[in-house]
Every structure is written in C-alpha cells, then in structure tokens.
XYZ file of C-alpha atoms in Angstrom:
461
model
C 4.883 -5.116 5.439
C 4.249 -8.085 3.248
C 7.792 -8.857 2.105
C 8.870 -9.535 5.708
C 7.065 -12.869 5.464
C 9.131 -14.045 2.517
C 11.740 -16.697 3.178
C 15.470 -16.040 2.773
C 15.444 -18.404 -0.207
C 12.794 -16.345 -1.971
C 14.695 -13.156 -1.244
C 17.819 -14.768 -2.648
C 15.985 -15.620 -5.860
C 14.723 -12.056 -6.108
C 18.195 -10.715 -5.440
C 19.578 -12.653 -8.409
C 17.448 -10.575 -10.770
C 18.395 -7.128 -9.520
C 21.195 -4.796 -10.469
C 23.173 -3.567 -7.463
C 23.542 0.067 -6.472
C 26.620 1.738 -7.805
C 29.438 2.540 -5.369
C 28.678 6.254 -5.649
C 24.990 5.730 -4.791
C 25.887 3.481 -1.891
C 28.341 6.009 -0.460
C 25.809 8.805 -0.854
C 23.098 6.804 0.883
C 25.457 5.855 3.710
C 26.366 9.501 4.152
C 22.714 10.368 4.742
C 22.535 7.827 7.511
C 25.603 9.100 9.422
C -8.062 9.110 -28.003
C -7.166 5.677 -27.418
C -3.859 6.645 -26.127
C -0.897 5.096 -27.928
C 2.535 5.215 -26.377
C 3.950 8.482 -27.634
C 7.375 8.324 -29.248
C 10.236 9.997 -27.477
C 11.832 12.559 -29.771
C 15.443 13.076 -28.773
C 16.528 16.701 -28.821
C 19.945 18.165 -29.468
C 20.744 18.247 -25.760
C 19.458 14.771 -24.861
C 22.123 12.402 -23.574
C 20.479 9.359 -25.118
C 20.626 7.599 -21.746
C 18.031 7.008 -19.050
C 18.644 5.709 -15.528
C 16.016 4.226 -13.250
C 15.889 3.345 -9.567
C 12.991 0.899 -9.175
C 11.715 -0.922 -6.092
C 13.229 -4.401 -5.796
C 10.225 -6.713 -5.892
C 10.038 -9.558 -3.388
C 8.305 -11.872 -5.926
C 10.976 -13.852 -7.808
C 10.920 -12.991 -11.495
C 8.820 -9.824 -11.164
C 11.852 -7.607 -11.790
C 12.547 -9.506 -15.014
C 9.207 -8.490 -16.507
C 9.816 -4.851 -15.643
C 13.304 -5.034 -17.153
C 11.953 -6.528 -20.365
C 9.363 -3.755 -20.755
C 12.025 -1.098 -20.213
C 14.373 -2.751 -22.717
C 11.608 -2.927 -25.319
C 11.012 0.791 -24.964
C 14.742 1.560 -25.048
C 15.302 -0.427 -28.233
C 12.352 1.210 -29.941
C 13.370 4.741 -28.949
C 17.130 4.183 -29.341
C 17.784 5.125 -25.719
C 20.376 3.422 -23.523
C 18.615 2.276 -20.330
C 20.059 1.349 -16.948
C 18.045 0.000 -13.992
C 18.978 -0.278 -10.320
C 16.565 -2.423 -8.286
C 16.635 -0.957 -4.782
C 15.260 -3.038 -1.879
C 13.075 -1.631 0.880
C 14.739 -3.863 3.481
C 16.755 -1.642 5.782
C 15.028 1.379 4.207
C 17.576 1.349 1.401
C 15.034 2.855 -0.976
C 14.372 5.737 1.436
C 18.091 6.301 1.942
C 18.533 6.504 -1.813
C 15.737 9.081 -2.108
C 17.321 11.182 0.633
C 20.822 10.887 -0.830
C 19.746 11.930 -4.314
C 17.635 14.812 -3.000
C 20.583 16.156 -1.033
C 23.102 15.667 -3.835
C 20.641 16.887 -6.512
C 21.962 14.121 -8.675
C 20.841 10.566 -9.327
C 18.375 8.531 -11.323
C 16.198 10.063 -14.023
C 13.255 8.039 -12.682
C 13.031 7.000 -9.035
C 10.388 4.888 -7.319
C 8.955 6.446 -4.148
C 6.449 4.976 -1.680
C 3.423 6.741 -0.154
C 4.484 10.014 1.512
C 7.758 10.623 -0.276
C 6.611 12.508 -3.394
C 5.060 15.164 -1.141
C 8.113 15.208 1.107
C 10.306 15.984 -1.920
C 7.799 18.087 -3.849
C 10.126 21.030 -4.476
C 12.587 18.767 -6.291
C 10.129 16.756 -8.388
C 9.229 17.505 -11.999
C 5.425 17.886 -12.449
C 3.740 15.380 -14.784
C 0.341 17.010 -15.323
C 0.273 16.385 -19.077
C 1.149 12.726 -18.644
C -1.345 12.097 -15.831
C -4.154 13.831 -17.691
C -3.579 11.526 -20.661
C -3.343 8.388 -18.536
C -6.525 9.200 -16.622
C -8.398 9.690 -19.900
C -7.152 6.304 -21.038
C -7.164 4.183 -17.869
C -9.894 5.832 -15.800
C -9.765 7.928 -12.662
C -7.220 7.239 -9.959
C -8.435 6.645 -6.432
C -8.518 9.522 -3.942
C -5.486 8.288 -2.011
C -3.303 8.507 -5.107
C -4.473 12.066 -5.700
C -3.930 12.958 -2.029
C -0.372 11.611 -2.056
C 0.753 12.551 -5.561
C -0.821 15.945 -6.180
C 0.079 19.280 -4.627
C -1.283 22.737 -5.449
C -2.775 21.436 -8.681
C 0.443 19.765 -9.808
C 0.854 16.034 -10.305
C 4.171 15.085 -8.705
C 4.222 11.438 -9.689
C 2.746 8.647 -11.783
C 1.202 5.808 -9.749
C 3.172 2.598 -10.161
C 1.308 -0.674 -9.974
C 4.599 -2.256 -8.858
C 4.517 -2.453 -5.067
C 1.081 -0.845 -4.667
C -1.244 -2.871 -2.446
C -4.500 -3.057 -0.508
C -4.246 -4.508 2.987
C -7.675 -6.058 3.132
C -9.008 -8.954 5.193
C -7.521 -12.346 4.345
C -9.867 -14.873 5.923
C -9.972 -18.597 6.629
C -13.097 -19.740 4.785
C -13.565 -22.824 6.937
C -12.975 -21.226 10.342
C -15.241 -18.222 9.754
C -18.019 -20.502 8.507
C -17.635 -22.998 11.359
C -17.309 -20.586 14.269
C -19.058 -17.386 13.121
C -21.579 -18.871 10.668
C -20.351 -16.560 7.883
C -19.824 -17.862 4.353
C -17.239 -15.361 3.145
C -17.186 -16.832 -0.389
C -20.926 -16.254 -0.702
C -20.522 -12.736 0.656
C -17.656 -11.983 -1.769
C -18.247 -14.342 -4.712
C -15.609 -14.642 -7.404
C -16.852 -13.183 -10.672
C -19.786 -11.167 -9.365
C -20.512 -8.192 -7.075
C -20.249 -8.568 -3.296
C -23.295 -9.289 -1.170
C -21.799 -7.479 1.772
C -24.591 -5.291 3.137
C -24.482 -7.246 6.407
C -20.674 -7.067 6.650
C -20.690 -4.312 9.284
C -18.601 -3.438 12.319
C -21.146 -5.158 14.535
C -20.938 -8.358 12.459
C -17.151 -8.103 12.462
C -16.992 -7.831 16.262
C -19.321 -10.804 16.730
C -17.197 -12.870 14.353
C -14.006 -11.839 16.159
C -15.544 -12.878 19.481
C -16.721 -16.235 18.113
C -13.339 -17.079 16.617
C -11.567 -15.993 19.804
C -13.766 -18.319 21.881
C -12.950 -21.128 19.446
C -9.211 -20.559 19.907
C -8.549 -19.145 16.412
C -8.562 -15.353 16.921
C -8.313 -12.677 14.273
C -4.691 -11.525 13.951
C -4.826 -7.724 13.792
C -1.701 -6.017 15.032
C -1.628 -3.051 17.397
C 2.085 -2.404 17.154
C 3.889 0.585 15.693
C 4.740 -0.672 12.201
C 2.928 -0.225 8.910
C 0.503 -3.165 8.953
C -0.854 -2.205 12.381
C -1.138 1.485 11.533
C -2.792 0.770 8.188
C -5.488 -1.395 9.768
C -6.179 1.166 12.471
C -6.412 3.889 9.840
C -9.185 2.067 7.976
C -11.201 1.523 11.138
C -10.756 5.153 12.237
C -11.993 6.374 8.858
C -14.952 3.991 8.872
C -16.075 5.783 12.038
C -15.298 9.223 10.583
C -12.539 9.692 13.160
C -9.840 12.212 12.215
C -7.046 13.502 14.421
C -6.356 16.446 12.101
C -8.698 17.567 9.315
C -7.829 18.537 5.750
C -7.370 22.194 6.743
C -4.871 21.324 9.466
C -7.208 21.745 12.439
C -6.719 19.348 15.361
C -9.941 17.333 15.697
C -9.031 14.709 18.280
C -11.756 15.402 20.840
C -14.784 14.346 18.814
C -17.516 11.780 19.280
C -16.217 9.883 16.239
C -12.774 9.415 17.802
C -14.359 8.311 21.060
C -16.501 5.788 19.180
C -13.580 4.158 17.379
C -11.582 3.904 20.616
C -14.516 2.157 22.265
C -14.749 -0.163 19.254
C -11.068 -1.031 19.554
C -11.421 -1.612 23.291
C -14.002 -4.309 22.509
C -12.027 -5.737 19.584
C -8.717 -6.015 21.435
C -10.322 -8.298 24.009
C -10.758 -10.846 21.194
C -7.265 -10.570 19.674
C -4.072 -12.462 20.587
C -2.603 -11.150 23.829
C 0.667 -10.012 22.239
C -0.704 -7.924 19.333
C 0.694 -4.732 20.857
C 4.183 -6.085 20.096
C 3.466 -7.327 16.571
C 5.600 -6.199 13.644
C 4.864 -6.505 9.933
C 5.740 -10.191 9.766
C 3.628 -11.238 12.747
C 0.251 -11.303 11.023
C 1.689 -13.230 8.070
C 3.128 -15.868 10.388
C -0.146 -15.987 12.331
C -2.316 -16.954 9.369
C 0.264 -19.264 7.750
C 0.688 -21.145 11.037
C -3.003 -22.027 11.029
C -3.608 -20.422 14.429
C -5.940 -17.647 13.281
C -9.083 -16.978 11.251
C -8.260 -13.581 9.707
C -5.536 -11.005 9.147
C -5.331 -7.685 7.248
C -2.749 -8.055 4.481
C -2.102 -8.085 0.736
C -1.769 -11.527 -0.922
C 1.810 -12.078 0.217
C 0.672 -14.121 3.223
C -1.467 -16.292 0.946
C 1.478 -16.709 -1.455
C 3.737 -17.879 1.367
C 1.023 -20.236 2.620
C 0.660 -21.649 -0.898
C 4.349 -22.513 -0.794
C 4.793 -23.516 2.862
C 1.325 -24.535 4.116
C -0.898 -25.465 1.139
C -3.597 -26.825 3.444
C -3.947 -23.283 4.828
C -3.699 -21.522 1.446
C -6.582 -23.489 -0.008
C -8.821 -22.060 2.736
C -7.853 -18.369 2.356
C -10.083 -15.730 0.761
C -9.202 -12.033 0.348
C -12.143 -9.623 0.482
C -13.467 -6.237 1.583
C -13.447 -4.400 4.904
C -16.507 -4.231 7.164
C -18.683 -1.145 6.876
C -18.663 1.471 9.603
C -20.974 4.397 10.402
C -19.238 6.547 7.772
C -18.682 3.920 5.103
C -16.409 1.094 4.019
C -12.684 1.912 3.915
C -9.608 -0.131 3.043
C -5.902 0.670 3.470
C -4.221 1.400 0.135
C -0.450 1.895 0.000
C 0.632 3.108 -3.426
C 4.082 3.336 -4.936
C 4.954 6.097 -7.402
C 7.367 6.818 -10.231
C 8.928 10.273 -10.033
C 11.329 12.373 -12.066
C 13.655 14.874 -10.411
C 13.777 18.486 -11.573
C 17.516 17.923 -12.057
C 17.002 14.854 -14.251
C 19.090 14.994 -17.418
C 16.465 13.356 -19.605
C 12.969 14.419 -18.500
C 11.161 13.886 -21.805
C 12.579 10.396 -22.168
C 11.530 9.666 -18.582
C 7.949 10.719 -19.297
C 7.893 8.626 -22.451
C 9.008 5.515 -20.557
C 6.469 6.122 -17.778
C 3.769 6.391 -20.425
C 4.914 3.057 -21.844
C 4.903 1.364 -18.426
C 1.401 2.740 -17.734
C -0.238 1.242 -20.814
C -2.910 -1.374 -20.010
C -0.946 -4.199 -21.643
C 2.219 -3.257 -19.733
C 0.318 -3.048 -16.456
C -1.322 -6.429 -17.053
C 2.082 -8.028 -17.613
C 3.476 -6.449 -14.430
C 0.498 -7.527 -12.317
C 0.693 -11.073 -13.688
C 4.415 -11.227 -12.913
C 3.659 -10.382 -9.275
C 1.061 -13.146 -9.006
C -1.655 -10.546 -8.497
C 0.080 -8.744 -5.611
C 0.621 -5.443 -7.478
C -2.339 -3.105 -7.935
C -2.995 -0.463 -10.600
C -4.488 2.759 -9.247
C -6.663 3.377 -12.312
C -10.391 2.589 -12.161
C -10.521 0.732 -15.489
C -7.821 -1.763 -14.511
C -9.321 -3.564 -11.505
C -10.715 -6.602 -13.338
C -7.628 -8.138 -14.894
C -7.768 -11.867 -15.529
C -4.913 -12.645 -13.144
C -7.027 -12.032 -10.037
C -9.859 -14.290 -11.188
C -7.438 -17.084 -12.069
C -5.323 -17.242 -8.919
C -5.702 -20.449 -6.899
C -6.076 -22.297 -4.630
C -8.941 -21.796 -4.135
C -9.871 -20.467 -7.582
C -10.934 -16.832 -7.312
C -9.238 -16.285 -3.958
C -7.916 -12.896 -5.113
C -10.855 -11.792 -7.246
C -12.046 -9.228 -4.680
C -8.528 -8.057 -3.748
C -8.440 -5.082 -6.176
C -11.971 -4.022 -5.152
C -13.281 -4.574 -8.718
C -16.727 -3.150 -7.989
C -15.327 -0.169 -6.075
C -17.292 -0.900 -2.914
C -14.674 0.646 -0.662
C -12.921 3.966 -0.274
C -9.222 3.264 -0.617
C -7.503 5.287 2.070
C -4.288 5.785 3.989
C -4.040 6.191 7.745
C -4.008 9.774 9.109
C -5.572 11.264 5.985
C -7.108 13.745 5.237
C -4.643 15.722 7.349
C -2.150 17.730 5.272
C 0.439 15.146 4.170
C 3.287 16.769 6.125
C 1.305 16.271 9.348
C -0.265 12.960 8.366
C 3.154 11.453 7.661
C 4.194 12.171 11.251
C 0.969 10.743 12.704
C 1.577 7.651 10.580
C 5.274 7.288 11.393
C 4.715 7.753 15.128
C 1.836 5.224 15.151
C -0.365 7.684 17.017
C -3.546 5.799 16.103
C -2.473 2.416 17.467
C -0.912 4.008 20.548
C -4.251 5.645 21.337
C -6.074 2.326 21.036
C -3.574 0.538 23.268
C -3.537 3.262 25.924
C -7.307 3.264 26.226
C -7.587 -0.547 26.162
C -5.019 -0.838 28.922
C -7.142 1.303 31.238
C -6.281 4.923 30.538
C -9.330 7.185 30.799
C -10.797 8.253 27.464
C -10.239 11.983 27.996
C -6.647 11.429 29.088
C -5.946 9.430 25.926
C -7.517 12.173 23.830
C -5.509 14.881 25.586
C -2.293 12.943 24.948
C -3.105 12.535 21.242
C -4.055 16.190 20.938
C -0.685 17.191 22.351
C 1.080 14.866 19.925
C -0.706 16.367 16.929
C -0.028 19.917 18.046
C 3.640 18.981 18.268
C 3.586 17.550 14.732
C 2.147 20.812 13.445
C 5.005 22.791 14.970
C 7.745 20.536 13.618
C-alpha cells in the first residue's frame, strides 16, 4: 500500500505524534500472533464512566494525527469527557493484531479503526450504528456502494466510514510521457475544475497507450503480485469486464465469457509491463513512478507526495485521474477505513457522539487537508473540497482523485461475492494469480478450473 513508499524519516516524524499502545494491549496482540445536522450533545447517564478510549490508524502523513487529536480534544472538552487515543500503525499488521486481540478478550477501545473487510469479520461483536448513519447520509449525501457492501450486514450498519486512511487507487500518469508517446493529453481529458472528457478513455485506448509507452522504454507500472495494490488493480479491471468469480448469492461463476475476456485482456497488457511485475509488492509501483522509469501506475497520491519531496521534476508531471472504461462500465478500486464500536464498549453513546462530531463536513475538511488530500470521504456531497483543487505541482493534479463528478463505480476486488468469501479471494490474490498463470502459457480452461477449485475451497472454509 501507499505508506510503504514513505521514507524512514517521514515515518519517524509520524511516529512522534502518536501515542504508543499500552503494555496490556501489546501483550494481548502478541498473544494472538503466537435538518441541517448539528453535532448532537452527548448526555452522560448515571452509568457512564466519563471516559472514552480510541484506537485510530496511525497516519503516514506527518502531522495528520495532530489534527485528529485536536478534533477529539475539542469534543471532549465540550462534552466533559476524558479522551485517550492510541495511534496504531498498519506496518506489521499491528492494527489487525489489535482488532483480533480485543475481539478475543472482549475488552479494549471504545472506538476502533478497522480497514475494509474487518467490520464484517467481527460483525457479531460490533454495535450497530443505524441511527447515526441514517443521520449522516441525510446530511452528507449517500455513501458509495463499496462502503455499504463492507459496512452493512442484514440491514444493520456496523461502522461509520472514516475519511482517515480511505483511498482510491486510480491511475497516476506522467503528463509528458503519455502525450509524447501515446498522443494523449491527460490534462485535457481530466481537466481540473470541470467534468472529464473521457468518453474515449476505454480499454482499447488504454492498451494502445500501454504498448506505445512500452516501446518507448517507459512502461506502465501495474503490479501482478500478491499484495494489495496488485489485487486492487486487477479487481477494477475484472469488474470493468463484468467478470466475477463468485456472485452476490455465493454461486461460483468462474467459467464465464466475461472472465475469459478479462484474462485475454491481461495477457495482452502484461506483454507491455515491466518483466518483473509478478514479483512486485506495494512499494514497487511507487518506486517505479518516482524513479522516472514509467508513464503510469495505479495508486493514491502517496507516490506523488513522495515524488514532490524526492523527485520534484517527476512530481510536476504527475496527474491523477479516472480508470479506463470497460464493456461493463468504469470502475476504480476504493479501500475504505471504518470507525467501529464494540458491543462490549463501556461508553457507546459517547462513542457515537464523537463519531458524529468527526463526520461533520468541517471536521472532514480539516482531516482531508491535514493528509494533503490523500484521505477520502465516502459521502457523495464531500468530493469537491478545496484541498484537491489546490494541490500542486502541477496545480489541480489531485482534482479528479476523489471522482468529483462520480464517473466511476468505486469498487473492491472480489465483490460482489459475500464478504466472507470475497475476503479470501482478495487475501489469496486469486485474481492476479489467474492472470499470471494464463499469461505464462497455461491453457484458459485449466486456469479457470484452478480458480473454480480455489473458490469452492473458500466457500467450505
């Protein structure tokens, strides 16, 4: 993911602003390894402890945690609640270990940040937030379908989408190289401040551009490894072709024309990618674009931010924009983070009140600005904040990042399969493995039979 591209110095700066895990939390985690809406006041009841503890994701952008802390403190002072925040890094899966430890112990933070699949995975232990989400949707607009898919179960909202950490992994393109070698003016196609003119940005156009840049010695850098960035990109392409391995009802649907079509597309595309993309991890694409060796990657603005610091001559040529359109539409990988409250939380009403405060438009705008435009709100009315239009160089480089005109379907790889199955398809990188197997010469039907067996195994587990 994006934070792998950040230098040790930047991580050190970020680390200075976080509160460390307590000894008890560390031991527990180690054991697992071996109406305009106005912020509603929190009314403390007779049994309320007057304290609220939070486990938030430790942001890789220096200073971003400080803004979150300030918002929490403001709420705490107003409501006379004692607040305590632990910023938990995702490096080494420490955030996932903390989730697992608290779920097993049935004790921990009142509010805990969870990425993507984890609210569903812990659904039985999470306090529903239907009333809160209904209010926030009325105020901030609808959430995208991926948020609903990941945070709602049997009519119950399990979590509130957090802008902190949420991201789209869209194309980040070298303006100069795409114009010179593929004759595509990406700034004209995705102009800052106005709707895209992207009708011709199709899979066919994308392949021709990939071929042209490959011939020029500056290939697109799209990973085919087994980590998140590679899987996310593959997921968007699969969905653009209407290719599903398992449908929403849990039926295995591997052997379809749509799956065959996307595998043939990838067979053509991989011929134009760097030879080692099958071994890429989540830092490889960042390094590829920052080094100046490539014309495009699929990533949130972290690669651009690192280029701005380390290779400004590259940064000034980068433009983030939408995915190409496939036979079934235009899709983009969206990875949301969520705020959850455990059923065993000691202060549920206070937790909901704070989450309401953090989800106000002015709070969200401050959080997004603190991240330099990296963080993304999930609500439809909050995709045109000033921060994205102002980011530079070049000015407007991130304007299209949040998909302000909603030209894409924000998706997650392996959906719409039931989340329990989709999480396994995602974690096992089944999509990228299929593409690699077929590209390396395995017969189409043999690749499909292998994937079908994998999915049937996931359904039994």
